[in-house]
Structures are given as C-alpha cells and as structure tokens.
C-alpha cells in the first residue's frame, strides 16, 4: 500500500512567545526537519506535502534538511482545516508516480491513504506512521490515541461539575490516516471553508459518521506547543538535555556617591560605580552571560540605556528579566561562574553574600553559583582602582 502525507506547519506559535517552534533547533537541525524525517522513514509514505505560512515558503523550499520525499511546499491557511485542504488540493492535482489499483484510476486514487500530521510532533516514530497508514488502508480511517493519566473533570463556571470516566477517554495524536476517497466525501459534505472548525481530521470524519479506528499511540509523540515542550522533545529525540553556555563581560568606572552595588549586594563605605543602572557590573556580566546562553543578544540590546530602562534601575531586575527571557524560549539556568576584578574595595568577605544573592535571583541552589575576586594585579583600570570589571560564564538547559 502507498500513502501520501500532509504535514501542517502553517500555524503561528502563539504560545511560544514569538519563537517559531517549528524552526527551534533540536540537535543539529530544526524541529520540523525531525518531523519530516520520521514520516519519510516510513516505507508506506510516498509523497509528502508540507503546508507552511506563505511567507516561509521560499526559505523552507531552499532548506538543506528537506527530505527527498517532500514533493511540495505549499501555503496554508488560517485554520488547520484550510491548511489540510491546501495540501489535499496539491495531492489531487499531482498524479503520483504509481497508483495501486491502476494508473491514475479514480478507484486507485480513492484507495490511497492520506496521512495528516502535525508539524510540531517531531518525536513520532516511523513505526507509528506505518501502523496508521496500514490501519487506515484496512479500516478506512485510523488515528493514534493514548490513555489519559490525569483524572478528568468537567467544569461549569469555574466549578467542578463532574468527574468523567477516563477509562473511556483517550487523547488523540497524529498522524491521522484516512482513505482519500472517504476524506473527499467528508469534505464534500463539510467544505474546509465552511463554518465548522475541526480540531483534527477525525472530528470531521465523526461528523460524517465515517468510522475511525483507534490505534495505540506513543507517549513520546508529544505536540510541541509551549517552551517547556521543547525540552521534552529534545529529551525524546536526543536522549539528553543539551546544555548551552553563555559568556558575559562588563566594566564600569567608579562614580560619585555610594554605596557600591556589586554582585547583588550593597557594600557600605565603597564608592558606587557609574552607569545608567545602579552600576552593578557583576550582575551585568551575569545577565549578559544568561542572555548569551539563550541566543538572546546582549544586555545593551535587551535593556537600552534610554527611557525604556529607568535611570538607576536595580541590576537585580535586569538579571530577573534575563531569566524570564530564557524561560520564554524554554531554557533555565543550571550553573554560573563569576569573576570580579577590583583592586578596591577588598571583596573577600563579601563573596559568600554575593553568591547567596545571585543564587536567589536566578533560582538556583548556592552550590551552582561560584563567585571569585581578583585584585587585577595592579594592571589596567581595575588594578589602578579606577573601576571594576566582571566576567561570567552561564550554563543553561531546556526546561521540562
Ligand atoms: Mg554594564
């Protein structure tokens, strides 16, 4: 038997804080590449149509990671069903190289299985793709389902109205497979541009009373919708949580007034560092390293010295915000190493307090934070006591 696959990847990643989840790197290639490879590795799949946002078509057609089985990259629509319809239209217009049941015959076309798969499910196995293709060929339509582990409640106005019998409930995954003839029949009754919104293909088939066979899905076949899911997908595909490092470096001259803000604490009797913020050069290096590890640019770009960043802003806020920006792309700090270079004041007695303050700021135990100080060995502005500099290295990992 032969199957065609429509991969829907046109949705905007609304829950991913503006990051295109399908292009998020997992190992050495984007998430979408993993999805396509898994489908292409199923021997039943002959052609893949990839449906993407219209402004992404050019870049994706030129992508080096596109498997050979991807025959077309076409523009999708606002809703999932619009994108599925766009993929089907391409398949209908393009005669496959070989058709079971006779070259180009209507019967042959109708018997062919169409698999619809979410672009954001990269950890599907080729074995599940094959199982769905074969089950759809045999039964007309088939989808993968998994048991629901949590107890499921029905709500009414914010209150629990009932507990549902979860032994009868399943969560639906993709790929969802259906013989092309049945799908065409369903779409003739409920055109894709009609008022109904289907959250999956099975819902459309159910509305047409077309029986859908349930196949055991895979717990690892998760749909990546939130930043945390990216970490889970990495774990499923790579078997590990890849870490990333960042480096931060900053220096500030001493200015008028005091006390000195350094490493998240206040040191009385020492002059303050000059700067748009409170001048905490150590926290600037930390924030810079965190942003660097997340591929989020640098502190100057994240918090430009202007009206958007209040004068005298506590650098603790810059670090806290950097941690939030990391979380928005699915990452969290793992470890920090910080070196402060200052001839004055003497910092030896303050390092433990800095360590505690920074640990609290980034949400890590103190043993993951290291703070060192050097006098600058009489070299440079720091050694001469005209300012303080700091360098930090940050290790981050996927959340989830
Ligand atoms: Mg600075």
PDB file of N, CA and C in Angstrom, residues 2-36:
ATOM      1  N   UNK A   2       0.316   2.322  -0.521  1.00  0.00           N
ATOM      2  CA  UNK A   2       1.042   3.589  -0.586  1.00  0.00           C
ATOM      3  C   UNK A   2       0.240   4.688   0.103  1.00  0.00           C
ATOM      4  N   UNK A   3       0.943   5.605   0.720  1.00  0.00           N
ATOM      5  CA  UNK A   3       0.274   6.723   1.404  1.00  0.00           C
ATOM      6  C   UNK A   3       0.937   8.041   1.030  1.00  0.00           C
ATOM      7  N   UNK A   4       0.127   9.080   1.063  1.00  0.00           N
ATOM      8  CA  UNK A   4       0.634  10.447   0.934  1.00  0.00           C
ATOM      9  C   UNK A   4       0.475  11.117   2.291  1.00  0.00           C
ATOM     10  N   UNK A   5       1.373  12.037   2.593  1.00  0.00           N
ATOM     11  CA  UNK A   5       1.287  12.720   3.888  1.00  0.00           C
ATOM     12  C   UNK A   5       1.157  14.222   3.689  1.00  0.00           C
ATOM     13  N   UNK A   6       0.271  14.810   4.464  1.00  0.00           N
ATOM     14  CA  UNK A   6       0.151  16.273   4.516  1.00  0.00           C
ATOM     15  C   UNK A   6       0.649  16.691   5.905  1.00  0.00           C
ATOM     16  N   UNK A   7       1.699  17.489   5.924  1.00  0.00           N
ATOM     17  CA  UNK A   7       2.233  17.966   7.210  1.00  0.00           C
ATOM     18  C   UNK A   7       1.793  19.416   7.396  1.00  0.00           C
ATOM     19  N   UNK A   8       1.017  19.647   8.455  1.00  0.00           N
ATOM     20  CA  UNK A   8       0.512  21.002   8.676  1.00  0.00           C
ATOM     21  C   UNK A   8       1.459  21.764   9.599  1.00  0.00           C
ATOM     22  N   UNK A   9       2.000  22.837   9.063  1.00  0.00           N
ATOM     23  CA  UNK A   9       3.009  23.611   9.795  1.00  0.00           C
ATOM     24  C   UNK A   9       2.812  25.101   9.543  1.00  0.00           C
ATOM     25  N   UNK A  10       1.565  25.487   9.340  1.00  0.00           N
ATOM     26  CA  UNK A  10       1.297  26.891   8.982  1.00  0.00           C
ATOM     27  C   UNK A  10       0.870  27.729  10.173  1.00  0.00           C
ATOM     28  N   UNK A  11       0.585  27.071  11.320  1.00  0.00           N
ATOM     29  CA  UNK A  11       0.077  27.806  12.473  1.00  0.00           C
ATOM     30  C   UNK A  11       1.119  28.724  13.066  1.00  0.00           C
ATOM     31  N   UNK A  12       0.680  29.828  13.622  1.00  0.00           N
ATOM     32  CA  UNK A  12       1.592  30.730  14.332  1.00  0.00           C
ATOM     33  C   UNK A  12       1.765  30.188  15.745  1.00  0.00           C
ATOM     34  N   UNK A  13       2.993  30.202  16.238  1.00  0.00           N
ATOM     35  CA  UNK A  13       3.273  29.652  17.567  1.00  0.00           C
ATOM     36  C   UNK A  13       2.888  30.669  18.629  1.00  0.00           C
ATOM     37  N   UNK A  14       1.596  30.807  18.854  1.00  0.00           N
ATOM     38  CA  UNK A  14       1.125  31.861  19.779  1.00  0.00           C
ATOM     39  C   UNK A  14       1.610  31.626  21.201  1.00  0.00           C
ATOM     40  N   UNK A  15       1.738  30.341  21.588  1.00  0.00           N
ATOM     41  CA  UNK A  15       2.111  30.049  22.963  1.00  0.00           C
ATOM     42  C   UNK A  15       3.623  29.964  23.145  1.00  0.00           C
ATOM     43  N   UNK A  16       4.380  30.287  22.089  1.00  0.00           N
ATOM     44  CA  UNK A  16       5.832  30.126  22.181  1.00  0.00           C
ATOM     45  C   UNK A  16       6.546  31.472  22.263  1.00  0.00           C
ATOM     46  N   UNK A  17       5.851  32.498  22.753  1.00  0.00           N
ATOM     47  CA  UNK A  17       6.484  33.799  22.985  1.00  0.00           C
ATOM     48  C   UNK A  17       7.192  34.323  21.738  1.00  0.00           C
ATOM     49  N   UNK A  18       6.525  34.175  20.591  1.00  0.00           N
ATOM     50  CA  UNK A  18       7.050  34.744  19.354  1.00  0.00           C
ATOM     51  C   UNK A  18       8.118  33.899  18.680  1.00  0.00           C
ATOM     52  N   UNK A  19       8.543  32.818  19.333  1.00  0.00           N
ATOM     53  CA  UNK A  19       9.553  31.960  18.718  1.00  0.00           C
ATOM     54  C   UNK A  19       8.857  30.957  17.807  1.00  0.00           C
ATOM     55  N   UNK A  20       9.357  30.783  16.603  1.00  0.00           N
ATOM     56  CA  UNK A  20       8.756  29.803  15.708  1.00  0.00           C
ATOM     57  C   UNK A  20       9.200  28.413  16.155  1.00  0.00           C
ATOM     58  N   UNK A  21       8.290  27.706  16.833  1.00  0.00           N
ATOM     59  CA  UNK A  21       8.649  26.418  17.436  1.00  0.00           C
ATOM     60  C   UNK A  21       9.143  25.429  16.386  1.00  0.00           C
ATOM     61  N   UNK A  22       8.606  25.526  15.173  1.00  0.00           N
ATOM     62  CA  UNK A  22       8.971  24.533  14.158  1.00  0.00           C
ATOM     63  C   UNK A  22      10.418  24.710  13.692  1.00  0.00           C
ATOM     64  N   UNK A  23      10.949  25.915  13.882  1.00  0.00           N
ATOM     65  CA  UNK A  23      12.329  26.186  13.478  1.00  0.00           C
ATOM     66  C   UNK A  23      13.282  26.110  14.677  1.00  0.00           C
ATOM     67  N   UNK A  24      12.762  25.813  15.864  1.00  0.00           N
ATOM     68  CA  UNK A  24      13.624  25.710  17.048  1.00  0.00           C
ATOM     69  C   UNK A  24      14.626  24.582  16.832  1.00  0.00           C
ATOM     70  N   UNK A  25      15.913  24.822  17.114  1.00  0.00           N
ATOM     71  CA  UNK A  25      16.902  23.771  16.861  1.00  0.00           C
ATOM     72  C   UNK A  25      16.795  22.637  17.875  1.00  0.00           C
ATOM     73  N   UNK A  26      16.806  21.406  17.363  1.00  0.00           N
ATOM     74  CA  UNK A  26      16.924  20.216  18.216  1.00  0.00           C
ATOM     75  C   UNK A  26      18.123  19.458  17.666  1.00  0.00           C
ATOM     76  N   UNK A  27      19.209  19.425  18.462  1.00  0.00           N
ATOM     77  CA  UNK A  27      20.443  18.868  17.924  1.00  0.00           C
ATOM     78  C   UNK A  27      20.912  19.747  16.782  1.00  0.00           C
ATOM     79  N   UNK A  28      21.166  19.141  15.624  1.00  0.00           N
ATOM     80  CA  UNK A  28      21.768  19.888  14.519  1.00  0.00           C
ATOM     81  C   UNK A  28      20.768  20.359  13.474  1.00  0.00           C
ATOM     82  N   UNK A  29      19.461  20.168  13.716  1.00  0.00           N
ATOM     83  CA  UNK A  29      18.503  20.644  12.712  1.00  0.00           C
ATOM     84  C   UNK A  29      17.215  21.107  13.371  1.00  0.00           C
ATOM     85  N   UNK A  30      16.380  21.836  12.617  1.00  0.00           N
ATOM     86  CA  UNK A  30      15.160  22.355  13.220  1.00  0.00           C
ATOM     87  C   UNK A  30      14.142  21.250  13.541  1.00  0.00           C
ATOM     88  N   UNK A  31      13.280  21.553  14.461  1.00  0.00           N
ATOM     89  CA  UNK A  31      12.238  20.607  14.892  1.00  0.00           C
ATOM     90  C   UNK A  31      11.476  20.036  13.691  1.00  0.00           C
ATOM     91  N   UNK A  32      11.111  20.911  12.743  1.00  0.00           N
ATOM     92  CA  UNK A  32      10.326  20.468  11.584  1.00  0.00           C
ATOM     93  C   UNK A  32      11.066  19.405  10.767  1.00  0.00           C
ATOM     94  N   UNK A  33      12.399  19.498  10.716  1.00  0.00           N
ATOM     95  CA  UNK A  33      13.181  18.510   9.964  1.00  0.00           C
ATOM     96  C   UNK A  33      13.017  17.119  10.575  1.00  0.00           C
ATOM     97  N   UNK A  34      12.976  17.051  11.914  1.00  0.00           N
ATOM     98  CA  UNK A  34      12.786  15.765  12.604  1.00  0.00           C
ATOM     99  C   UNK A  34      11.421  15.179  12.245  1.00  0.00           C
ATOM    100  N   UNK A  35      10.406  16.047  12.253  1.00  0.00           N
ATOM    101  CA  UNK A  35       9.047  15.600  11.930  1.00  0.00           C
ATOM    102  C   UNK A  35       9.011  14.985  10.527  1.00  0.00           C
ATOM    103  N   UNK A  36       9.585  15.701   9.573  1.00  0.00           N
ATOM    104  CA  UNK A  36       9.543  15.256   8.170  1.00  0.00           C
ATOM    105  C   UNK A  36      10.343  13.967   7.978  1.00  0.00           C
TER     106      UNK A  36
END
